[in-house]
Coordinates of C-alpha atoms and ligand atoms in Angstrom, one line a residue:
M1 CA 0.0 -0.1 -0.3
A2 CA 1.5 3.5 -1.2
L3 CA 1.7 6.3 1.5
D4 CA 0.3 9.7 0.5
V5 CA 3.1 12.1 -0.1
I6 CA 6.8 13.1 0.9
F7 CA 8.1 16.4 1.0
T8 CA 11.7 16.3 0.1
N9 CA 14.7 18.8 -0.3
G10 CA 13.5 21.1 2.5
S11 CA 15.2 22.7 5.4
I12 CA 13.0 21.5 7.8
H13 CA 13.4 22.8 11.2
T14 CA 11.1 20.5 13.2
Q15 CA 11.4 21.8 16.8
D16 CA 11.9 17.9 17.9
P17 CA 14.9 17.8 19.9
G18 CA 15.6 14.5 18.3
H19 CA 16.3 15.6 14.9
P20 CA 16.1 19.6 14.8
L21 CA 16.8 19.8 11.1
V22 CA 15.7 17.4 8.4
H23 CA 15.4 17.4 4.9
A24 CA 12.2 15.3 4.3
L25 CA 8.9 14.8 5.9
G26 CA 6.7 11.9 5.0
V27 CA 3.0 11.9 5.4
H28 CA 0.3 9.8 5.5
G29 CA -3.5 10.2 6.6
G30 CA -2.7 13.7 7.8
R31 CA 0.1 12.7 10.1
I32 CA 3.8 12.6 9.7
V33 CA 5.2 9.2 9.2
S34 CA 8.6 9.5 8.5
V35 CA 11.7 12.2 8.6
D36 CA 14.7 12.3 5.8
E37 CA 15.1 8.7 4.8
Q38 CA 13.2 7.0 7.6
L39 CA 11.1 5.6 4.6
P40 CA 12.3 5.7 1.2
R41 CA 10.6 8.2 -1.4
E42 CA 9.4 5.0 -3.6
A43 CA 6.9 4.4 -0.6
F44 CA 5.2 7.4 -1.3
D45 CA 2.3 8.1 -4.1
R46 CA 3.5 11.8 -4.6
V47 CA 6.8 13.5 -4.1
V48 CA 6.9 17.2 -3.5
N49 CA 10.0 19.0 -4.1
L50 CA 10.5 22.0 -1.6
R51 CA 13.6 23.4 -3.7
G52 CA 15.4 24.0 -0.4
A53 CA 12.9 26.2 1.4
T54 CA 12.8 26.6 5.0
V55 CA 10.2 25.0 6.8
V56 CA 8.7 25.4 10.4
P57 CA 5.8 23.7 12.3
G58 CA 2.6 25.3 11.5
F59 CA 2.1 28.6 13.7
H60 CA -0.5 28.0 16.7
D61 CA -1.8 31.4 18.1
A62 CA -2.6 30.5 21.7
H63 CA -4.6 33.5 22.2
C64 CA -6.5 34.7 18.9
H65 CA -10.3 35.9 19.2
L66 CA -10.6 34.2 15.4
S67 CA -14.6 35.1 15.2
L68 CA -13.9 38.6 16.6
L69 CA -11.2 39.0 13.9
G70 CA -13.9 37.6 11.2
E71 CA -16.2 40.4 12.8
A72 CA -13.1 43.1 12.3
L73 CA -13.0 42.1 8.7
V74 CA -16.6 43.3 8.0
Q75 CA -16.7 46.3 10.5
V76 CA -15.3 49.9 10.0
D77 CA -11.2 50.2 10.4
V78 CA -10.6 53.0 12.9
S79 CA -7.2 51.7 13.9
P80 CA -4.5 53.7 14.2
R81 CA -3.0 52.4 11.0
A82 CA -6.2 53.1 8.9
A83 CA -7.4 56.3 10.8
P84 CA -4.2 57.9 12.3
T85 CA -6.0 61.2 13.7
M86 CA -9.4 61.9 15.1
A87 CA -10.5 63.7 11.7
E88 CA -9.5 60.7 9.9
L89 CA -11.7 58.6 12.1
L90 CA -14.8 60.9 12.2
E91 CA -14.4 61.0 8.2
R92 CA -14.5 57.3 8.1
I93 CA -17.6 56.9 10.6
G94 CA -19.3 59.6 8.2
A95 CA -18.6 57.6 5.0
A96 CA -20.1 54.3 6.8
A97 CA -23.2 56.3 8.0
R98 CA -23.9 58.0 4.2
D99 CA -23.5 54.3 2.9
S100 CA -26.0 52.8 5.5
E101 CA -29.9 53.5 5.7
P102 CA -30.9 55.6 8.6
G103 CA -31.4 53.8 12.0
E104 CA -28.8 51.1 10.7
W105 CA -26.1 50.5 13.2
V106 CA -22.7 51.9 12.1
M107 CA -19.8 49.8 13.9
G108 CA -16.4 50.1 13.9
Q109 CA -13.4 48.7 15.8
G110 CA -9.6 49.4 16.6
Y111 CA -9.5 52.9 18.1
D112 CA -6.5 53.8 20.5
Q113 CA -6.9 57.0 22.5
N114 CA -3.1 57.1 22.7
Y115 CA -3.1 58.0 19.0
L116 CA -5.5 60.6 19.3
D117 CA -4.0 62.7 21.8
G118 CA -5.4 60.9 25.1
H119 CA -9.2 61.5 23.6
H120 CA -11.7 58.8 23.1
P121 CA -14.4 59.9 20.5
L122 CA -17.0 61.9 22.3
A123 CA -20.8 61.3 21.6
V124 CA -21.4 64.6 20.3
E125 CA -18.5 64.2 17.5
L126 CA -20.1 61.0 16.2
D127 CA -23.4 62.6 16.3
A128 CA -22.0 65.4 14.2
V129 CA -21.0 62.9 11.4
A130 CA -23.7 60.2 11.8
P131 CA -26.8 62.0 12.9
L132 CA -29.3 59.3 11.9
N133 CA -27.3 56.2 12.7
P134 CA -26.6 54.7 16.2
V135 CA -22.7 54.2 16.2
W136 CA -20.6 51.7 18.4
L137 CA -16.9 51.9 18.2
W138 CA -14.8 49.4 20.0
H139 CA -11.7 50.5 21.6
N140 CA -8.9 48.1 20.5
S141 CA -8.6 46.5 23.8
R142 CA -12.1 45.7 23.5
H143 CA -12.3 46.2 27.3
M144 CA -14.0 49.6 26.4
A145 CA -16.1 51.3 23.8
V146 CA -17.8 54.5 22.2
A147 CA -21.6 55.0 21.6
N148 CA -23.1 58.0 20.2
S149 CA -26.3 59.4 21.2
A150 CA -28.5 57.5 18.9
A151 CA -26.8 54.2 20.2
F152 CA -27.8 55.4 23.8
A153 CA -31.4 56.1 22.5
V154 CA -31.7 52.6 20.9
A155 CA -30.4 51.2 24.4
G156 CA -33.3 52.9 26.4
Y157 CA -31.1 56.2 27.3
P158 CA -32.3 59.0 25.6
G159 CA -30.2 61.9 26.1
R160 CA -27.3 59.5 27.1
A161 CA -28.9 59.5 30.6
G162 CA -31.2 57.6 33.1
F163 CA -28.9 54.3 33.5
T164 CA -27.0 52.9 36.5
V165 CA -23.5 52.1 36.1
P166 CA -23.0 48.5 36.7
E167 CA -20.3 47.2 39.3
G168 CA -16.8 46.7 37.5
G169 CA -17.5 49.4 35.2
R170 CA -17.4 53.1 34.3
V171 CA -19.0 55.8 32.5
P172 CA -17.5 59.3 32.3
L173 CA -19.9 62.0 32.5
D174 CA -20.4 65.6 31.1
D175 CA -20.9 68.3 33.2
D176 CA -24.6 68.1 32.7
G177 CA -24.8 64.4 33.9
S178 CA -24.9 63.0 30.4
A179 CA -22.7 60.2 29.3
Q180 CA -19.7 61.3 27.1
G181 CA -19.9 58.2 25.1
L182 CA -17.0 56.0 26.5
L183 CA -18.3 52.9 28.4
E184 CA -15.6 51.0 30.0
E185 CA -15.6 47.4 31.1
T186 CA -19.0 45.9 32.5
A187 CA -20.5 49.2 31.7
R188 CA -20.2 48.5 27.7
A189 CA -23.1 46.0 28.5
L190 CA -25.5 49.1 29.0
V191 CA -25.4 49.6 25.1
S192 CA -23.8 46.5 23.9
D193 CA -26.9 44.6 25.0
H194 CA -28.8 46.3 22.4
L195 CA -26.6 45.7 19.6
P196 CA -28.0 43.9 16.5
A197 CA -28.0 39.9 17.5
K198 CA -25.8 37.6 15.8
T199 CA -27.2 34.4 14.4
T200 CA -24.8 31.2 14.6
R201 CA -24.6 31.4 10.9
V202 CA -23.2 35.0 10.7
V203 CA -20.7 33.8 13.3
A204 CA -19.8 30.6 11.2
E205 CA -19.3 33.1 8.4
Q206 CA -17.1 35.2 10.3
I207 CA -15.0 32.4 11.2
G208 CA -14.5 31.3 7.8
A209 CA -13.6 34.7 6.7
A210 CA -10.9 34.9 9.6
G211 CA -9.5 31.6 8.9
D212 CA -8.7 32.7 5.2
V213 CA -6.6 35.6 6.3
A214 CA -5.1 33.2 9.0
V215 CA -3.9 30.2 6.9
A216 CA -2.6 33.0 4.4
A217 CA -0.4 34.2 7.4
G218 CA 0.9 30.7 8.2
I219 CA -1.5 29.9 11.2
T220 CA -2.6 26.3 11.3
S221 CA -4.1 26.3 14.9
I222 CA -5.7 28.9 17.3
T223 CA -6.9 29.0 20.4
E224 CA -9.9 31.1 21.1
P225 CA -10.1 32.5 24.7
G226 CA -13.8 33.7 25.8
L227 CA -16.7 32.2 24.0
G228 CA -20.5 32.5 24.6
A229 CA -21.1 35.6 26.7
P230 CA -21.5 38.5 24.7
A231 CA -21.8 40.9 27.3
H232 CA -18.1 39.9 28.3
L233 CA -16.4 37.8 25.5
G234 CA -17.7 36.0 22.5
Q235 CA -20.4 36.7 19.9
S236 CA -23.2 35.0 21.0
P237 CA -24.7 32.4 23.3
T238 CA -24.1 30.0 20.6
D239 CA -20.3 30.0 19.9
I240 CA -19.8 26.8 20.0
A241 CA -22.5 25.9 17.5
A242 CA -21.2 28.4 15.1
Y243 CA -17.7 26.8 15.3
Q244 CA -19.7 23.5 14.6
L245 CA -21.5 24.7 11.6
A246 CA -18.4 26.2 10.2
R247 CA -16.7 22.9 10.3
D248 CA -19.7 21.1 8.9
E249 CA -19.7 23.5 5.9
G250 CA -16.1 23.6 5.4
L251 CA -15.5 27.1 6.6
L252 CA -13.4 26.0 9.6
R253 CA -9.9 26.9 8.2
V254 CA -7.7 26.1 11.1
R255 CA -7.6 23.7 14.1
A256 CA -9.6 25.4 16.8
T257 CA -9.3 25.2 20.8
L258 CA -12.6 27.0 22.4
M259 CA -12.7 28.6 25.8
P260 CA -15.9 29.0 27.0
Y261 CA -16.2 32.1 29.3
L262 CA -16.6 31.4 33.0
T263 CA -20.2 32.8 33.3
T264 CA -21.3 29.9 30.9
L265 CA -20.4 27.4 33.6
H266 CA -22.7 26.6 36.5
P267 CA -23.5 24.3 39.3
I268 CA -24.4 20.9 38.3
D269 CA -25.7 18.4 40.7
P270 CA -24.5 14.7 39.6
T271 CA -27.7 13.3 41.3
G272 CA -29.9 15.0 39.0
C273 CA -31.4 17.2 41.7
T274 CA -32.1 21.0 41.0
V275 CA -29.1 23.1 42.1
A276 CA -30.6 26.1 43.7
Q277 CA -27.5 27.9 45.4
P278 CA -26.2 30.8 43.5
Y279 CA -22.5 29.6 44.2
P280 CA -20.9 26.7 43.8
L281 CA -20.3 24.5 46.8
E282 CA -17.6 22.1 47.4
G283 CA -18.0 18.5 46.3
Q284 CA -20.7 19.7 43.7
G285 CA -20.6 19.8 40.1
F286 CA -19.7 23.1 38.4
G287 CA -19.4 23.2 34.4
L288 CA -21.3 23.0 31.1
D289 CA -24.3 21.1 30.9
L290 CA -24.0 17.1 30.6
G291 CA -20.4 17.9 32.5
I292 CA -18.5 18.8 29.5
R293 CA -15.1 20.0 30.5
S294 CA -11.9 20.8 29.1
G295 CA -10.3 18.3 26.5
L296 CA -13.5 17.4 24.7
G297 CA -13.2 17.0 21.0
D298 CA -10.7 15.9 18.4
E299 CA -7.7 17.5 16.5
W300 CA -10.1 20.2 14.7
L301 CA -12.4 21.4 17.3
R302 CA -11.9 20.9 21.0
I303 CA -13.1 22.4 24.4
G304 CA -9.9 24.1 25.7
A305 CA -9.7 25.8 29.2
V306 CA -12.5 28.1 30.7
K307 CA -11.5 31.7 30.5
V308 CA -12.3 34.9 32.6
L309 CA -11.4 38.3 32.6
S310 CA -9.9 39.4 36.1
D311 CA -9.0 43.0 35.0
G312 CA -8.8 45.2 32.1
S313 CA -6.2 46.8 29.7
L314 CA -3.0 48.7 30.3
I315 CA -3.6 51.3 27.7
G316 CA -7.1 51.7 28.7
R317 CA -5.6 52.4 32.5
S318 CA -8.3 49.7 33.7
A319 CA -5.6 47.0 34.7
L320 CA -5.5 46.5 38.2
M321 CA -2.0 47.7 39.5
T322 CA -0.4 47.8 43.0
E323 CA 0.7 51.3 42.4
G324 CA -1.4 54.0 40.3
Y325 CA -0.8 54.8 36.8
V326 CA 1.2 57.8 35.9
P327 CA -1.5 60.4 35.4
E328 CA -2.3 62.5 32.4
E329 CA -3.6 65.8 32.5
G330 CA -7.2 65.9 33.7
Q331 CA -6.9 61.9 35.0
D332 CA -7.1 60.9 38.5
A333 CA -4.0 60.5 40.0
E334 CA -5.1 57.8 42.4
N335 CA -6.1 55.4 39.6
V336 CA -5.0 51.9 40.2
G337 CA -7.5 50.2 38.0
Y338 CA -10.1 47.6 39.3
L339 CA -11.1 43.7 38.9
Q340 CA -14.2 43.2 36.5
F341 CA -15.5 40.8 39.4
P342 CA -15.7 40.9 43.1
R343 CA -12.4 38.7 44.0
E344 CA -14.8 36.4 46.1
W345 CA -17.1 35.8 43.0
L346 CA -14.1 34.7 41.0
E347 CA -12.5 32.4 43.6
Q348 CA -15.4 30.6 44.1
R349 CA -16.0 29.7 40.5
L350 CA -12.6 29.3 39.6
V351 CA -11.8 26.8 42.3
A352 CA -15.0 24.9 41.5
A353 CA -13.9 24.7 37.9
H354 CA -10.5 23.5 39.0
E355 CA -12.2 21.1 41.3
N356 CA -14.2 19.9 38.2
G357 CA -11.4 19.2 36.1
W358 CA -11.3 22.4 34.2
Q359 CA -8.0 23.8 32.9
L360 CA -8.3 27.5 34.0
A361 CA -7.1 30.7 31.9
V362 CA -7.6 34.0 33.6
H363 CA -6.6 37.2 32.2
A364 CA -4.4 39.4 34.3
I365 CA -2.5 42.5 32.9
G366 CA -2.0 44.4 36.0
D367 CA 0.6 43.2 38.9
G368 CA -2.4 43.7 41.3
A369 CA -4.4 41.3 39.0
V370 CA -1.5 39.2 38.8
D371 CA -1.2 38.8 42.8
V372 CA -5.1 38.0 42.9
V373 CA -5.1 35.3 40.1
L374 CA -1.8 33.5 41.7
D375 CA -3.2 33.4 45.3
I376 CA -6.7 31.9 43.7
L377 CA -4.5 29.3 41.8
E378 CA -2.4 28.3 44.8
E379 CA -5.5 27.9 46.8
A380 CA -7.5 25.8 44.3
Q381 CA -4.2 23.6 44.4
R382 CA -4.1 23.5 48.1
R383 CA -7.6 22.5 48.3
F384 CA -7.6 20.1 45.2
P385 CA -4.3 18.9 44.4
R386 CA -4.0 18.1 40.7
E387 CA -1.0 17.4 38.8
D388 CA -0.2 19.2 35.4
A389 CA -3.4 21.4 35.4
R390 CA -1.5 23.9 33.3
H391 CA -3.7 27.0 34.9
R392 CA -2.7 29.9 32.6
I393 CA -2.6 33.5 33.1
E394 CA -3.3 35.3 29.8
H395 CA -1.4 38.3 29.1
F396 CA 0.7 38.4 32.3
G397 CA 1.3 41.9 31.5
V398 CA 3.2 43.7 34.5
A399 CA 4.9 41.1 36.7
S400 CA 8.0 41.6 39.2
D401 CA 10.7 39.2 39.5
E402 CA 9.0 37.9 42.9
Q403 CA 5.7 37.4 40.6
V404 CA 7.5 35.4 37.9
A405 CA 9.4 32.9 40.2
R406 CA 6.0 32.6 42.2
A407 CA 3.9 31.8 38.9
A408 CA 6.8 29.5 37.9
S409 CA 6.9 27.5 41.2
L410 CA 3.0 27.0 40.7
G411 CA 3.1 25.9 37.1
V412 CA 1.4 28.6 35.8
V413 CA 1.8 29.3 32.1
P414 CA 1.8 32.7 31.2
V415 CA 0.4 33.7 27.6
P416 CA 2.1 37.1 27.0
Q417 CA 1.7 38.9 23.3
G418 CA 4.9 40.0 21.7
R419 CA 3.1 42.0 19.2
F420 CA 1.6 44.3 22.1
V421 CA 5.2 45.8 22.7
N422 CA 5.1 47.2 19.1
E423 CA 1.6 48.4 18.7
L424 CA 0.5 49.4 22.3
G425 CA 4.2 49.8 23.7
D426 CA 4.5 53.6 23.8
G427 CA 1.0 53.8 25.5
M428 CA 1.9 51.5 28.0
A429 CA 5.2 52.7 28.8
R430 CA 3.5 56.2 29.1
A431 CA 0.9 54.4 31.6
L432 CA 3.6 52.7 33.6
G433 CA 6.3 55.1 33.8
E434 CA 10.2 54.0 33.4
R435 CA 10.7 52.0 36.4
R436 CA 7.6 49.7 35.8
T437 CA 7.9 49.2 32.0
R438 CA 10.8 47.2 33.1
F439 CA 8.4 44.6 33.9
C440 CA 5.8 44.8 31.3
Y441 CA 5.4 42.0 28.7
R442 CA 8.4 40.0 29.8
M443 CA 9.4 37.0 27.5
K444 CA 13.1 36.2 28.1
S445 CA 12.6 36.2 32.2
L446 CA 9.8 33.8 31.6
V447 CA 11.6 31.2 29.4
D448 CA 14.8 31.4 31.6
A449 CA 12.4 30.6 34.7
G450 CA 11.6 27.5 32.7
M451 CA 7.9 28.1 32.0
V452 CA 6.0 27.1 29.2
V453 CA 5.7 30.3 27.2
P454 CA 3.1 29.8 24.0
A455 CA 3.2 32.8 21.5
S456 CA -0.1 34.8 20.7
T457 CA -1.5 38.0 19.3
D458 CA -4.9 38.3 21.0
A459 CA -6.3 39.3 17.3
P460 CA -7.9 41.5 16.4
I461 CA -6.6 43.5 19.4
V462 CA -3.4 43.9 17.3
D463 CA -2.2 42.6 13.9
Y464 CA -2.6 38.7 13.5
P465 CA 0.3 37.7 11.4
P466 CA 3.0 35.5 13.1
L467 CA 5.9 36.6 11.4
S468 CA 4.7 40.1 12.7
N469 CA 4.5 38.7 16.0
I470 CA 7.8 37.0 15.9
H471 CA 9.9 40.0 14.6
D472 CA 8.4 42.0 17.9
M473 CA 9.5 39.1 20.1
V474 CA 12.9 39.4 18.7
N475 CA 13.2 43.2 18.3
R476 CA 11.2 44.6 20.6
L477 CA 10.6 48.2 19.2
T478 CA 7.6 50.2 19.8
A479 CA 5.4 51.4 16.9
S480 CA 7.6 54.9 17.4
G481 CA 11.0 53.0 17.2
A482 CA 11.8 53.1 20.7
P483 CA 13.4 50.0 22.5
F484 CA 11.0 48.4 24.7
V485 CA 12.7 46.6 27.3
P486 CA 15.4 45.0 25.0
E487 CA 16.6 42.7 27.8
E488 CA 13.3 40.9 27.3
R489 CA 13.9 39.9 23.7
I490 CA 14.3 36.2 22.6
S491 CA 15.8 34.7 19.8
V492 CA 14.3 33.5 16.8
D493 CA 14.3 29.9 17.9
E494 CA 12.9 30.5 21.1
A495 CA 10.2 32.5 19.2
V496 CA 9.5 29.9 16.9
H497 CA 9.5 27.3 19.8
A498 CA 6.9 29.6 21.5
Y499 CA 4.6 29.6 18.4
T500 CA 4.6 25.8 18.0
V501 CA 5.7 23.6 20.8
A502 CA 4.7 25.8 23.6
S503 CA 1.4 27.0 22.1
A504 CA 0.3 22.9 22.1
Q505 CA 1.8 22.7 25.4
A506 CA -0.7 25.5 26.8
S507 CA -3.5 23.6 25.4
H508 CA -2.6 20.0 26.6
Q509 CA -1.9 19.0 22.7
E510 CA 1.8 18.3 22.6
D511 CA 1.5 14.5 21.9
E512 CA -0.9 15.9 18.7
K513 CA 1.2 18.8 17.3
G514 CA 4.0 21.6 17.8
S515 CA 6.9 19.6 16.4
L516 CA 7.5 17.8 13.3
T517 CA 7.7 14.4 14.8
P518 CA 6.6 11.0 13.4
G519 CA 2.8 10.1 14.7
K520 CA 1.8 14.3 14.8
L521 CA 0.0 16.1 12.5
A522 CA 1.6 17.4 9.4
D523 CA 0.8 20.8 9.9
F524 CA 3.7 23.1 8.7
V525 CA 4.6 26.2 7.1
V526 CA 7.0 26.9 3.9
L527 CA 8.6 30.3 4.2
S528 CA 10.0 32.2 1.5
E529 CA 13.2 33.1 3.5
D530 CA 15.3 31.4 5.9
I531 CA 14.0 33.1 9.2
Y532 CA 17.0 31.6 11.0
T533 CA 19.8 33.6 8.8
V534 CA 17.6 36.7 7.8
D535 CA 18.8 39.9 9.3
P536 CA 16.2 40.0 12.4
T537 CA 14.9 43.3 11.6
T538 CA 13.4 42.0 8.2
I539 CA 11.7 39.0 9.8
R540 CA 8.2 40.7 9.1
D541 CA 9.0 41.0 5.6
I542 CA 9.2 37.1 5.1
G543 CA 6.5 35.7 2.8
I544 CA 4.3 32.5 3.3
T545 CA 5.0 30.3 0.3
A546 CA 2.5 27.8 1.5
T547 CA 0.6 26.6 4.5
V548 CA 0.1 22.9 4.9
I549 CA -2.4 21.3 7.3
G550 CA -2.9 17.5 7.9
G551 CA -0.7 17.1 4.8
E552 CA -3.0 19.2 2.5
V553 CA -1.8 22.5 0.8
V554 CA -4.6 24.9 2.3
H555 CA -2.6 28.2 1.2
G556 CA 0.2 29.1 -1.6
R557 CA 1.8 26.3 -3.5
V558 CA 4.8 24.0 -3.2
Ligands
ZN601 ZN1 -7.9 38.4 24.4

């Protein structure tokens, strides 16, 4: 019986320490069956000559909001790349409003006030360019958004007044008591609950659209953090059904691990009795219906960790710090940020999810939130010891040496974003000041502490291409060209390892993928240049010649 295909004459960097560099990969049934001459080429039906090209394992973005990236592709782009000034931002919204029917929502995303002289767009500014349309603009952190007067009116708050600010949120007011337009953290729901509903099919199509651009950038796997709770994260209560529909219809282009949002988990009594307690109790089930938990699924679609946000964003200055942010003109000097949920609420649910076998993935950006989450993870393990849980702290944005050492000793997987240093670095440095910037989005210290450090972009928060992200992990320059803690730079090989092996480990999938090893999935990327020898300042210019998933060329050609 002939085997499927052998890729020959490549410079194949496998990330397998047993055979780090090989020149041939044999593939059968979507998996690697041989390296080099372990099997003769005559054993294969087809031979593909890689013509000396550099090959690395497929990139796995360990924290990528794929469905939100799909949404970004259809909304108005008001990122600093597309709209560098407030005038250009307003011009883009005005143009979209003119193309819409009166009353139709105009939605955009990606603005960053750090590029707009510190100003979030005001409702009255949006009203002037879109008087007949409700307007909703996501801040690029997605932790906040701006609504215009028509949007407030649709939500039941004519005159941008009459609402109650929910706990864990903030709404800056004008002198007359009406909202200025900005809705921070949980206060987003005042208006976002009234955005047009997303059907399962609409979300499935977004997943498809984002998958198309992802495979073209060399992404073969993603982990989507936070689904099913649109008031917090995700698109709709049927997000997992949307992924299943996308797969059924051939729209799912990349392998996906899905993280339900913590608010979708609930007490479940295994005896079948009705559970009346609002909080999970020790010894009681806690999870999704039917007891579904982390690990269910297959190599294309599986349930990963449970995700929750503990705090907010650095550039939005809502992440919880142990010391106040560096105040900007007109800002509160005492602002230390805040938690999104009461600490007790977080602890009870996270400990119960841990007890019930879930992997935890808790967003913590400020060093204050990192402390809170480390305390909770330590308490969970103290009460219900479990080996190799690999609980994750998403972002791990600001962490002292002591916090790094403590997280390493607890076996925590930090999930930082190298690309943040570029797109958000100047704003983060302003918010933190020089002394604390030293501890911001560390990479080398985490690797040196022996931690599993996956690579991720948090797209669409910043741009999704892995080669841009690797470029930033290796170079660590901000958008303005300033060095951003250069001692935290990592090598090209460490960055590729992060994007492949460590991302697989961070979702308990290292037996399936991450390295090009016989028995694992045949997911790899053919590069236009040798990433190991090019000038490191040109890494982002390397092209993706082809992306191969399960032995099939899904983008480009070889
Ligand atoms: Zn995220």
